[in-house]
Short mmCIF file of N, CA and C in Angstrom, two decimals:
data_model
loop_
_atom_site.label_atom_id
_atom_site.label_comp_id
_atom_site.label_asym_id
_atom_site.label_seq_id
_atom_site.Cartn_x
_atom_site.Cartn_y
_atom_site.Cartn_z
N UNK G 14 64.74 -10.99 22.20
CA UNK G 14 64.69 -9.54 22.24
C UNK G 14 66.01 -8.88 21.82
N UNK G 15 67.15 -9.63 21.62
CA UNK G 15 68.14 -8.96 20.99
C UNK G 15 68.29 -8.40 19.64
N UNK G 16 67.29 -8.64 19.04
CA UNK G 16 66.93 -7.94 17.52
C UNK G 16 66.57 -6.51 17.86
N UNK G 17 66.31 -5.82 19.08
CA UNK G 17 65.97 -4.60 19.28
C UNK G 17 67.33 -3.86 20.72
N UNK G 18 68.29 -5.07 21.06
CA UNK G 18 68.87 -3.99 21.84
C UNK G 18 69.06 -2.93 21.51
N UNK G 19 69.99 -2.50 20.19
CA UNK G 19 70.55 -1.58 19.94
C UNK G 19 69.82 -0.04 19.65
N UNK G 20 68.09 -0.41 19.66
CA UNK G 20 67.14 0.58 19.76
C UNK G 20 67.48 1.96 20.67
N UNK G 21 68.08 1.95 21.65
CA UNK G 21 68.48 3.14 22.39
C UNK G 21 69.39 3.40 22.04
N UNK G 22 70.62 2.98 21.43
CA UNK G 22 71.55 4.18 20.82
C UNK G 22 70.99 4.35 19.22
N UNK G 23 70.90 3.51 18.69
CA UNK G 23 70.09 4.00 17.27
C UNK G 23 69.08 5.12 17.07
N UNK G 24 68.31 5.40 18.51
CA UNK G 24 67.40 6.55 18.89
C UNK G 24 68.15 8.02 19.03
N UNK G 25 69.25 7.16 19.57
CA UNK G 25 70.46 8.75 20.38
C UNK G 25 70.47 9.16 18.78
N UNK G 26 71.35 8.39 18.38
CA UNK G 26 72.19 8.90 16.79
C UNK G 26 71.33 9.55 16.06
N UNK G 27 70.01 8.34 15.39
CA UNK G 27 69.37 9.17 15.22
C UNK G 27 68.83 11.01 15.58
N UNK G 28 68.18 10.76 16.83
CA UNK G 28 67.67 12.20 17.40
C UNK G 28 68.54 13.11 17.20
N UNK G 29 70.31 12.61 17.39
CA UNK G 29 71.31 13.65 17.27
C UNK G 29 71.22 14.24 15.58
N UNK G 30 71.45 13.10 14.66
CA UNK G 30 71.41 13.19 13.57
C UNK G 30 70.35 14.68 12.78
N UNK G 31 68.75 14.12 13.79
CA UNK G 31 67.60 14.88 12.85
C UNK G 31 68.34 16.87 13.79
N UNK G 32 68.77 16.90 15.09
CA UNK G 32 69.14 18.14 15.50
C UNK G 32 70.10 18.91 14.96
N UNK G 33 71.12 18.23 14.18
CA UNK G 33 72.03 18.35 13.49
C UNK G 33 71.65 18.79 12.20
N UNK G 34 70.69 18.14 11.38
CA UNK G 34 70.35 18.72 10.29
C UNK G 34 69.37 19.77 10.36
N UNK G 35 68.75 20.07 11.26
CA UNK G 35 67.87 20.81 11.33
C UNK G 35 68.19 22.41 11.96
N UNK G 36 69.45 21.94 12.16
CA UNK G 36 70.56 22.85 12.85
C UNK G 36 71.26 23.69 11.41
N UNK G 37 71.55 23.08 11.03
CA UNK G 37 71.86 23.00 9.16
C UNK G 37 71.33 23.49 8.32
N UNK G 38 69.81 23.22 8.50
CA UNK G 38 69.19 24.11 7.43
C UNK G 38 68.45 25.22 8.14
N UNK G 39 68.90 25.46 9.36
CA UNK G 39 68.63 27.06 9.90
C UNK G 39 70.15 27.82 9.68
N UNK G 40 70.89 27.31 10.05
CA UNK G 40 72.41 27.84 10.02
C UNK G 40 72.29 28.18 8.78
N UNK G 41 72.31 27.68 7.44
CA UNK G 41 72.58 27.44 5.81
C UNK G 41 71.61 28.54 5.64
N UNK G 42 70.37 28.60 5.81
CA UNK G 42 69.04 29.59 4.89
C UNK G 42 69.68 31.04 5.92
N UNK G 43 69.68 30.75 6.80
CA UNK G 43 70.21 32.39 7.80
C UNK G 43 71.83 32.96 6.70
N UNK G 44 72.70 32.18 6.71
CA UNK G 44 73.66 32.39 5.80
C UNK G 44 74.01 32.64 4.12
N UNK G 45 72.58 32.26 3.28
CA UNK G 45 72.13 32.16 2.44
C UNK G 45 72.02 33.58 1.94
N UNK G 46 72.28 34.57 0.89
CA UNK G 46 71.08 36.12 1.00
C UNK G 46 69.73 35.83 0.52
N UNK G 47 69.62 34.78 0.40
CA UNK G 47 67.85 34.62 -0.16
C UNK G 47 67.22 33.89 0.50
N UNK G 48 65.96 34.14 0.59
CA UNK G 48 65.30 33.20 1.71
C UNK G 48 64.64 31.71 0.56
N UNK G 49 65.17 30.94 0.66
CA UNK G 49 64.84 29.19 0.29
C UNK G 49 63.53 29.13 0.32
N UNK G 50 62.95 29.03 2.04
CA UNK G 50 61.73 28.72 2.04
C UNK G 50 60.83 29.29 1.20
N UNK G 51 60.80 31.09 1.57
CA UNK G 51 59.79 31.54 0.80
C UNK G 51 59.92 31.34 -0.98
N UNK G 52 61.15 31.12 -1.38
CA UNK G 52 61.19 31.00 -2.51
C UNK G 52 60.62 29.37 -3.29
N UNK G 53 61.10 28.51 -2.35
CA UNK G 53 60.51 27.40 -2.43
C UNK G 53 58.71 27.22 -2.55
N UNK G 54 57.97 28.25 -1.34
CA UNK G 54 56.78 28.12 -1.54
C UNK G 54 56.28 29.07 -2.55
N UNK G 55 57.04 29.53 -3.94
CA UNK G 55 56.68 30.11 -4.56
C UNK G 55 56.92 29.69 -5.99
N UNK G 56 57.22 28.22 -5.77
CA UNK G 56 57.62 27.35 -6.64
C UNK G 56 58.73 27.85 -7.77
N UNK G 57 60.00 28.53 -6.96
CA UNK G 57 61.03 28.68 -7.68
C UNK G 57 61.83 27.25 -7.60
N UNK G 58 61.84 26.29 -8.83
CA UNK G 58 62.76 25.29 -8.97
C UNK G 58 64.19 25.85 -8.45
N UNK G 59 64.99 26.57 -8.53
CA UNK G 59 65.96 26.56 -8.80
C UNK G 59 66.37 26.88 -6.83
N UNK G 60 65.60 27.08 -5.89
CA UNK G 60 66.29 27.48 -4.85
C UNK G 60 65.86 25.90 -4.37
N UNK G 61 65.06 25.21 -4.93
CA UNK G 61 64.90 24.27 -4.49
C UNK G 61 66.34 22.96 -4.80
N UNK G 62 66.57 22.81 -5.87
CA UNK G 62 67.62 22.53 -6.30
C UNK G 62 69.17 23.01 -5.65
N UNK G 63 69.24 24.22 -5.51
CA UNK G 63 70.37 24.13 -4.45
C UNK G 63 70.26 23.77 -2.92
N UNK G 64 69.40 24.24 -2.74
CA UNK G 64 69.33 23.50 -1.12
C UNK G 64 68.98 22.36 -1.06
N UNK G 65 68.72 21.55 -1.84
CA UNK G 65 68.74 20.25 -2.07
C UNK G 65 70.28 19.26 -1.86
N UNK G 66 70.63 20.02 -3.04
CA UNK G 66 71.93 19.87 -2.85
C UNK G 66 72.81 19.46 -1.88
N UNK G 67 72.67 21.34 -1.31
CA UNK G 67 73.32 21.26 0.05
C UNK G 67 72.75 20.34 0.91
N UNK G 68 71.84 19.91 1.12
CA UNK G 68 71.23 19.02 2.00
C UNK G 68 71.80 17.83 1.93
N UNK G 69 71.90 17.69 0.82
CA UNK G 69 72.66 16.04 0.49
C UNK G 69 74.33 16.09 1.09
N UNK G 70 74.76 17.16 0.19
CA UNK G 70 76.15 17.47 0.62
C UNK G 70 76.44 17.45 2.15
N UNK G 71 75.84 17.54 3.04
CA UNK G 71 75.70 17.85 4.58
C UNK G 71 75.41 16.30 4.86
N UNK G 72 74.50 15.62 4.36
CA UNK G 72 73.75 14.67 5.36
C UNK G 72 74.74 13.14 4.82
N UNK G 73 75.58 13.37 3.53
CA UNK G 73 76.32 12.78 3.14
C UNK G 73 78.00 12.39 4.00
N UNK G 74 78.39 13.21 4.87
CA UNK G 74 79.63 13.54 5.76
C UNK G 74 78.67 13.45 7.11
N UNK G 75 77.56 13.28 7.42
CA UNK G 75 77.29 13.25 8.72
C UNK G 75 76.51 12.01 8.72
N UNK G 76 76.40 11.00 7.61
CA UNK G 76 76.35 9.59 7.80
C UNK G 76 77.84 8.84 8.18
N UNK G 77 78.85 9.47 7.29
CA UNK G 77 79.78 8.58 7.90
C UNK G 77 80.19 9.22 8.97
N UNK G 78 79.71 10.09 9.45
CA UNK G 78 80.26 10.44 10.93
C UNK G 78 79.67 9.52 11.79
N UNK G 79 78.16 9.34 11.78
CA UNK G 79 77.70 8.23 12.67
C UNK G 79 78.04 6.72 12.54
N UNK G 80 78.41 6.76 11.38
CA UNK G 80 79.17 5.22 11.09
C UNK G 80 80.94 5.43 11.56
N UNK G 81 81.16 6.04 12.34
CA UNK G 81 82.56 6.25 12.61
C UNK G 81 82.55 6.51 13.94
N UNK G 82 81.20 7.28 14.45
CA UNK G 82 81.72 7.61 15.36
C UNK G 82 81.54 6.68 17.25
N UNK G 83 82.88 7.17 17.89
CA UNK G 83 82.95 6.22 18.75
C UNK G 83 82.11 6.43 19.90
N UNK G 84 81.01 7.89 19.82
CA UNK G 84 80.15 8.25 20.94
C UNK G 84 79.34 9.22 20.52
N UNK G 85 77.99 9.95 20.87
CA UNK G 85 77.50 10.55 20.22
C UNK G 85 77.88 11.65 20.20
N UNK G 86 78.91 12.03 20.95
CA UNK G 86 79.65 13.61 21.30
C UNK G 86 80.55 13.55 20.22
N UNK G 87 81.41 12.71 19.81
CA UNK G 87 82.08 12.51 18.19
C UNK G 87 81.45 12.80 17.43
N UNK G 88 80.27 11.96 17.53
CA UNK G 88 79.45 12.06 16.32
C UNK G 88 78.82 13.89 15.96
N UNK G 89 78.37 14.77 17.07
CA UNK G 89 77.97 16.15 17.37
C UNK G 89 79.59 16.29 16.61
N UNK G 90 80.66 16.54 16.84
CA UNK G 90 81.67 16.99 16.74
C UNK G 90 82.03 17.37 15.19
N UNK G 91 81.94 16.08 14.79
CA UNK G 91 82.00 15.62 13.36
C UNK G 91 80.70 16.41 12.31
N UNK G 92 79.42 15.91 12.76
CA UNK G 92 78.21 17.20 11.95
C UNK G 92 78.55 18.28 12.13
N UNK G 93 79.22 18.94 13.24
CA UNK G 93 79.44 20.37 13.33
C UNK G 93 80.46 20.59 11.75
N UNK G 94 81.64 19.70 12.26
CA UNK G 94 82.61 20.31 11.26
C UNK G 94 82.00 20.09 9.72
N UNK G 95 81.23 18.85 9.10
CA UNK G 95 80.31 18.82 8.21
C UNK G 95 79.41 20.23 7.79
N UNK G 96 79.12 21.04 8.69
CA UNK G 96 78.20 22.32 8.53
C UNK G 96 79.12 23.51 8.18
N UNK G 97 80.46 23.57 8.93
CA UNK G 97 80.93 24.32 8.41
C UNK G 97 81.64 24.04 6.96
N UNK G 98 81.76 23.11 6.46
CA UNK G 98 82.36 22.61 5.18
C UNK G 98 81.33 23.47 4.19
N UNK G 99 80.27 22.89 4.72
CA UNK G 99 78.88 23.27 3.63
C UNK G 99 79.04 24.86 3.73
N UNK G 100 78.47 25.69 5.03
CA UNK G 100 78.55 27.03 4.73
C UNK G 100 79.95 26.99 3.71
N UNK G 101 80.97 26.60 4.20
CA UNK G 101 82.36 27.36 3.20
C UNK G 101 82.06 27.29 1.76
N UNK G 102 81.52 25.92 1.38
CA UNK G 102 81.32 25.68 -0.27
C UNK G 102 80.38 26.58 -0.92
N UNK G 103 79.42 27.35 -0.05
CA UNK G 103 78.32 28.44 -0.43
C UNK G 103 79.01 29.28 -0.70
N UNK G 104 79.98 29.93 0.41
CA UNK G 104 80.31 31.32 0.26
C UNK G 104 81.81 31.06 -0.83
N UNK G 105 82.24 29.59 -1.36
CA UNK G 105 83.32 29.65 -2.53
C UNK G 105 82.36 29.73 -3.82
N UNK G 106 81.08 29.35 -3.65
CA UNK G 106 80.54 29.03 -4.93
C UNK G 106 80.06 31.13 -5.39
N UNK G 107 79.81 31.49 -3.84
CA UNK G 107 79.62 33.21 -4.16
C UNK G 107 80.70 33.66 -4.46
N UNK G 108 81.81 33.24 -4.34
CA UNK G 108 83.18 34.21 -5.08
C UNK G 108 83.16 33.97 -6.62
N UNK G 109 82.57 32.70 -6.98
CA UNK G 109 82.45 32.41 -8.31
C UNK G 109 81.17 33.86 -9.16
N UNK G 110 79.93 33.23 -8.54
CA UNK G 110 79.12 34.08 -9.14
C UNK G 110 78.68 34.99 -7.64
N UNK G 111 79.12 36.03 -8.06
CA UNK G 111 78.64 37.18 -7.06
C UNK G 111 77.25 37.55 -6.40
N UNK G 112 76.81 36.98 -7.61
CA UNK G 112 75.05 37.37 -7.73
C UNK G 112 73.88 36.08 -7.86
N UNK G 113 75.06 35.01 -7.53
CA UNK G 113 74.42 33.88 -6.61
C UNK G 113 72.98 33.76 -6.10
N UNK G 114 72.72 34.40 -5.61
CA UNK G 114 71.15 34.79 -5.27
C UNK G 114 70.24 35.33 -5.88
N UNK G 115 70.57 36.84 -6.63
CA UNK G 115 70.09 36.81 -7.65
C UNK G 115 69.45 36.31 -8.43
N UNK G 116 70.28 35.13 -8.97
CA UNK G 116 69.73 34.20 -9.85
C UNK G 116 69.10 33.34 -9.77
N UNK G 117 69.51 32.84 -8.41
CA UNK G 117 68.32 31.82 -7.63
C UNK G 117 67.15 32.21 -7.54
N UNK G 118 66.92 33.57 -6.81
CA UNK G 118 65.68 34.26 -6.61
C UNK G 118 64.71 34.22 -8.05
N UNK G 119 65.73 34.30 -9.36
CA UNK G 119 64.95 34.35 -10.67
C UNK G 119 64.58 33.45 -11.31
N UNK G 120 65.31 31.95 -10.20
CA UNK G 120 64.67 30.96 -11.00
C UNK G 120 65.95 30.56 -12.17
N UNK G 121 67.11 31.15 -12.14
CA UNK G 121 68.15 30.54 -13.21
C UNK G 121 68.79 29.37 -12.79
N UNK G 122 68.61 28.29 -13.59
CA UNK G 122 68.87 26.89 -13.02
C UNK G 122 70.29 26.66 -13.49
N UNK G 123 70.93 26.86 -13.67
CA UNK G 123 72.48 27.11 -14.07
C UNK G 123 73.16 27.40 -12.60
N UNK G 124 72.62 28.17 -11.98
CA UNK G 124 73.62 28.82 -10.72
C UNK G 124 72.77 28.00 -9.65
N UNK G 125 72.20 27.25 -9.82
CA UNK G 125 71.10 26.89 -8.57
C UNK G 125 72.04 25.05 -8.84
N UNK G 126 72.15 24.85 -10.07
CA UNK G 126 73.20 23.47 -10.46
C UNK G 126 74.51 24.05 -9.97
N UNK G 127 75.21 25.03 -10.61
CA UNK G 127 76.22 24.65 -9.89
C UNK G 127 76.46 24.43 -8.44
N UNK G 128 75.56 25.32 -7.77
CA UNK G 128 75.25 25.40 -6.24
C UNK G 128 75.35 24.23 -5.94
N UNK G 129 74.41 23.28 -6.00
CA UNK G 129 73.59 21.96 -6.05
C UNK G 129 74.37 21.31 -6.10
N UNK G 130 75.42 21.23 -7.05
CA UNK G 130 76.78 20.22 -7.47
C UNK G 130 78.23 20.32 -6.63
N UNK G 131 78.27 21.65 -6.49
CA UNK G 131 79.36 21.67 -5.87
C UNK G 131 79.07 21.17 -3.74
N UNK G 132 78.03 21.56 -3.54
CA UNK G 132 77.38 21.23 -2.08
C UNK G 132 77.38 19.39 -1.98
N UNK G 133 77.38 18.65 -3.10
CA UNK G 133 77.39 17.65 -3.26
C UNK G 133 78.60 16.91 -3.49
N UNK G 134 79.27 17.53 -3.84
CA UNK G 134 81.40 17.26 -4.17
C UNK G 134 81.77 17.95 -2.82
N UNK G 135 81.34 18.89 -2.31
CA UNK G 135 81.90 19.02 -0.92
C UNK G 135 81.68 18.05 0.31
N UNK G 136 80.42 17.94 -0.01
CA UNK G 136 80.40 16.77 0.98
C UNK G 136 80.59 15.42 0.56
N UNK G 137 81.10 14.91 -0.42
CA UNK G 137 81.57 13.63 -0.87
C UNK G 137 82.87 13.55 -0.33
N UNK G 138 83.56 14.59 -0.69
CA UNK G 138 84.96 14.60 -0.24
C UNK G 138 85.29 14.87 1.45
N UNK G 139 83.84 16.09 1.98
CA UNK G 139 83.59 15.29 3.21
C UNK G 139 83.80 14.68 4.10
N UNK G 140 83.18 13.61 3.46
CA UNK G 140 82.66 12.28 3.91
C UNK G 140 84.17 11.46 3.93
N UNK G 141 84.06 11.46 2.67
CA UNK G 141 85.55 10.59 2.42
C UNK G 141 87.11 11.00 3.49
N UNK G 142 86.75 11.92 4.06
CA UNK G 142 87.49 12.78 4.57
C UNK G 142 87.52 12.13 5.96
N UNK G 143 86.73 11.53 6.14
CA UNK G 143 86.01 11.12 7.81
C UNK G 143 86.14 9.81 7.43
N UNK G 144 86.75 9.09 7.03
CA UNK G 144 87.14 7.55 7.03
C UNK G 144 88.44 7.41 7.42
N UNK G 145 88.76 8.07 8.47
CA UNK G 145 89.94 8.16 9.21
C UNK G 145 90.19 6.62 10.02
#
């Protein structure tokens, strides 16, 4: 039965993990000026593509947090600071293009990539950031 001890903290991390992201993409779409979802169920590629992104960018720095961390309260500690990285890279990518949303809302896949790309270099560096 030792092929399954580790099932109860793998459950913690986990469960922490899915509250954390889900924490993330309410925090992120509330912070957002466009609403994702509805744009998503309206088959705009391009809001899909940045929050994609960001999703990766986020869940990318809060894997190596759970691979680092020494308790699951580290681990909470660490996704937090991961979420705020992400909001920051949104609101640097809006100093770039102002009208950020805008364009998302229209479906311009140019600003929905850079979105997408830079949410993904933020959290690479992240991540890398948390190999302390």
């Amino acid at each position: 039965m030792t092929s399954i001890a580790g099932l109860p903290e793998f459950l913690l991390y986990l469960g922490a993990a899915a509250g954390l992201t889900g924490l993330y993409l309410t925090v992120y779409t509330l912070a957002t000026a466009h609403n994702e979802v509805a744009l998503i169920r309206r088959d705009v590629t391009a809001a899909s593509v940045a929050l994609g992104g960001s999703l990766i960018g986020f869940t990318l720095p809060l894997a190596v947090a759970i691979y680092n961390a020494g308790s699951v309260l580290d681990c909470l500690v660490w996704g937090l600071v991961a979420l705020v990285v992400q909001i920051a890279v949104y609101w640097l990518v809006r100093l770039v293009l102002p009208d950020l949303s805008r364009r998302i809302e229209d479906d311009r896949m140019a600003a929905a990539c850079l979105l997408g790309a830079a949410s993904v270099a933020g959290g690479v560096l992240n991540a890398a950031s948390m190999t302390y």
